[in-house]
């Protein structure tokens, strides 16, 4: 099940090169992953289980700028015995800026 969140890029996300800093992308990915987790789990489940990121890979396809409207979609891949993939797309409209992939346990 895909989960999405939309927002506008804030001034705090902009670096000295006048575009979104890569740290902001990582923060956005983390925030949407946590929001997704809370949307599909109960409090009881969250008390028993948690997840951590083992590895994250991000391909930056386009730059993002202040006031751009961003939509982030995320979904979990098929789980293995001890891990799973998390997929994310960061978009402006239908224009995909980035396709991060994370592996968690």
mmCIF file of C-alpha atoms in Angstrom:
data_model
loop_
_atom_site.group_PDB
_atom_site.id
_atom_site.type_symbol
_atom_site.label_atom_id
_atom_site.label_comp_id
_atom_site.label_asym_id
_atom_site.label_seq_id
_atom_site.Cartn_x
_atom_site.Cartn_y
_atom_site.Cartn_z
ATOM 1 C CA UNK A 1 0.000 0.000 0.000
ATOM 2 C CA UNK A 2 1.422 3.370 -1.032
ATOM 3 C CA UNK A 3 1.474 6.255 1.398
ATOM 4 C CA UNK A 4 1.934 9.857 0.279
ATOM 5 C CA UNK A 5 2.530 13.253 1.824
ATOM 6 C CA UNK A 6 2.634 16.650 0.077
ATOM 7 C CA UNK A 7 4.177 19.915 1.259
ATOM 8 C CA UNK A 8 6.050 23.010 0.073
ATOM 9 C CA UNK A 9 9.830 23.265 0.315
ATOM 10 C CA UNK A 10 10.729 25.681 3.105
ATOM 11 C CA UNK A 11 13.622 28.129 3.345
ATOM 12 C CA UNK A 12 15.220 25.909 6.015
ATOM 13 C CA UNK A 13 15.682 23.159 3.401
ATOM 14 C CA UNK A 14 17.774 25.376 1.095
ATOM 15 C CA UNK A 15 21.579 25.258 1.132
ATOM 16 C CA UNK A 16 24.286 27.721 0.057
ATOM 17 C CA UNK A 17 23.820 26.615 -3.557
ATOM 18 C CA UNK A 18 20.187 27.827 -3.442
ATOM 19 C CA UNK A 19 18.631 24.391 -3.823
ATOM 20 C CA UNK A 20 17.383 21.733 -1.415
ATOM 21 C CA UNK A 21 20.206 20.253 0.614
ATOM 22 C CA UNK A 22 20.609 16.471 0.468
ATOM 23 C CA UNK A 23 20.149 16.332 4.252
ATOM 24 C CA UNK A 24 16.613 17.708 3.754
ATOM 25 C CA UNK A 25 15.851 14.875 1.309
ATOM 26 C CA UNK A 26 16.989 12.326 3.915
ATOM 27 C CA UNK A 27 14.859 14.003 6.596
ATOM 28 C CA UNK A 28 11.801 13.997 4.285
ATOM 29 C CA UNK A 29 12.302 10.305 3.511
ATOM 30 C CA UNK A 30 12.587 9.476 7.211
ATOM 31 C CA UNK A 31 9.526 11.540 8.118
ATOM 32 C CA UNK A 32 7.306 9.966 5.459
ATOM 33 C CA UNK A 33 8.512 6.458 6.392
ATOM 34 C CA UNK A 34 7.602 7.081 10.042
ATOM 35 C CA UNK A 35 4.207 8.544 9.089
ATOM 36 C CA UNK A 36 3.561 5.496 6.884
ATOM 37 C CA UNK A 37 4.517 3.144 9.749
ATOM 38 C CA UNK A 38 2.103 4.918 12.105
ATOM 39 C CA UNK A 39 -0.688 4.815 9.509
ATOM 40 C CA UNK A 40 -0.503 1.019 9.044
ATOM 41 C CA UNK A 41 0.278 -0.152 12.588
ATOM 42 C CA UNK A 42 -1.477 -0.108 15.915
ATOM 43 C CA UNK A 43 0.025 1.105 19.165
ATOM 44 C CA UNK A 44 0.222 -2.521 20.280
ATOM 45 C CA UNK A 45 2.203 -3.441 17.161
ATOM 46 C CA UNK A 46 4.568 -0.490 17.663
ATOM 47 C CA UNK A 47 5.206 -1.604 21.253
ATOM 48 C CA UNK A 48 6.320 -5.039 19.999
ATOM 49 C CA UNK A 49 8.152 -4.114 16.797
ATOM 50 C CA UNK A 50 10.313 -1.359 15.423
ATOM 51 C CA UNK A 51 12.494 -0.892 12.362
ATOM 52 C CA UNK A 52 15.840 0.656 11.522
ATOM 53 C CA UNK A 53 17.467 1.590 8.239
ATOM 54 C CA UNK A 54 20.429 -0.636 7.363
ATOM 55 C CA UNK A 55 21.276 1.098 4.108
ATOM 56 C CA UNK A 56 19.843 3.917 2.055
ATOM 57 C CA UNK A 57 20.622 4.782 -1.534
ATOM 58 C CA UNK A 58 19.422 7.991 -3.193
ATOM 59 C CA UNK A 59 19.623 8.960 -6.849
ATOM 60 C CA UNK A 60 19.095 12.709 -7.223
ATOM 61 C CA UNK A 61 17.555 13.216 -10.657
ATOM 62 C CA UNK A 62 16.592 16.908 -10.414
ATOM 63 C CA UNK A 63 17.072 19.842 -8.080
ATOM 64 C CA UNK A 64 14.339 21.156 -5.799
ATOM 65 C CA UNK A 65 13.917 24.784 -4.786
ATOM 66 C CA UNK A 66 12.168 26.870 -2.148
ATOM 67 C CA UNK A 67 8.358 26.883 -2.470
ATOM 68 C CA UNK A 68 8.314 23.882 -4.834
ATOM 69 C CA UNK A 69 5.323 21.653 -4.075
ATOM 70 C CA UNK A 70 6.665 18.206 -3.235
ATOM 71 C CA UNK A 71 4.817 14.907 -3.023
ATOM 72 C CA UNK A 72 6.585 11.945 -1.476
ATOM 73 C CA UNK A 73 5.207 8.445 -2.016
ATOM 74 C CA UNK A 74 6.551 5.461 -0.114
ATOM 75 C CA UNK A 75 5.747 1.773 0.097
ATOM 76 C CA UNK A 76 7.319 -1.355 1.498
ATOM 77 C CA UNK A 77 8.573 -4.130 -0.727
ATOM 78 C CA UNK A 78 8.278 -7.820 -0.019
ATOM 79 C CA UNK A 79 9.757 -8.816 3.325
ATOM 80 C CA UNK A 80 12.430 -11.450 3.665
ATOM 81 C CA UNK A 81 13.052 -13.409 6.840
ATOM 82 C CA UNK A 82 14.781 -10.461 8.534
ATOM 83 C CA UNK A 83 14.496 -7.417 6.280
ATOM 84 C CA UNK A 84 12.533 -5.613 3.612
ATOM 85 C CA UNK A 85 12.988 -2.874 1.053
ATOM 86 C CA UNK A 86 11.305 0.514 1.316
ATOM 87 C CA UNK A 87 10.734 2.396 -1.914
ATOM 88 C CA UNK A 88 10.187 6.127 -2.175
ATOM 89 C CA UNK A 89 9.528 8.590 -4.976
ATOM 90 C CA UNK A 90 9.942 12.326 -4.507
ATOM 91 C CA UNK A 91 7.973 14.246 -7.126
ATOM 92 C CA UNK A 92 6.834 17.642 -8.312
ATOM 93 C CA UNK A 93 3.601 16.848 -10.133
ATOM 94 C CA UNK A 94 4.463 13.823 -12.256
ATOM 95 C CA UNK A 95 8.112 14.889 -12.512
ATOM 96 C CA UNK A 96 10.191 12.459 -10.421
ATOM 97 C CA UNK A 97 13.157 14.115 -8.676
ATOM 98 C CA UNK A 98 14.502 11.220 -6.748
ATOM 99 C CA UNK A 99 13.994 7.485 -6.205
ATOM 100 C CA UNK A 100 15.512 6.582 -2.871
ATOM 101 C CA UNK A 101 15.639 2.962 -1.824
ATOM 102 C CA UNK A 102 16.194 1.771 1.727
ATOM 103 C CA UNK A 103 16.742 -1.602 3.326
ATOM 104 C CA UNK A 104 15.584 -2.105 6.882
ATOM 105 C CA UNK A 105 15.332 -4.671 9.613
#
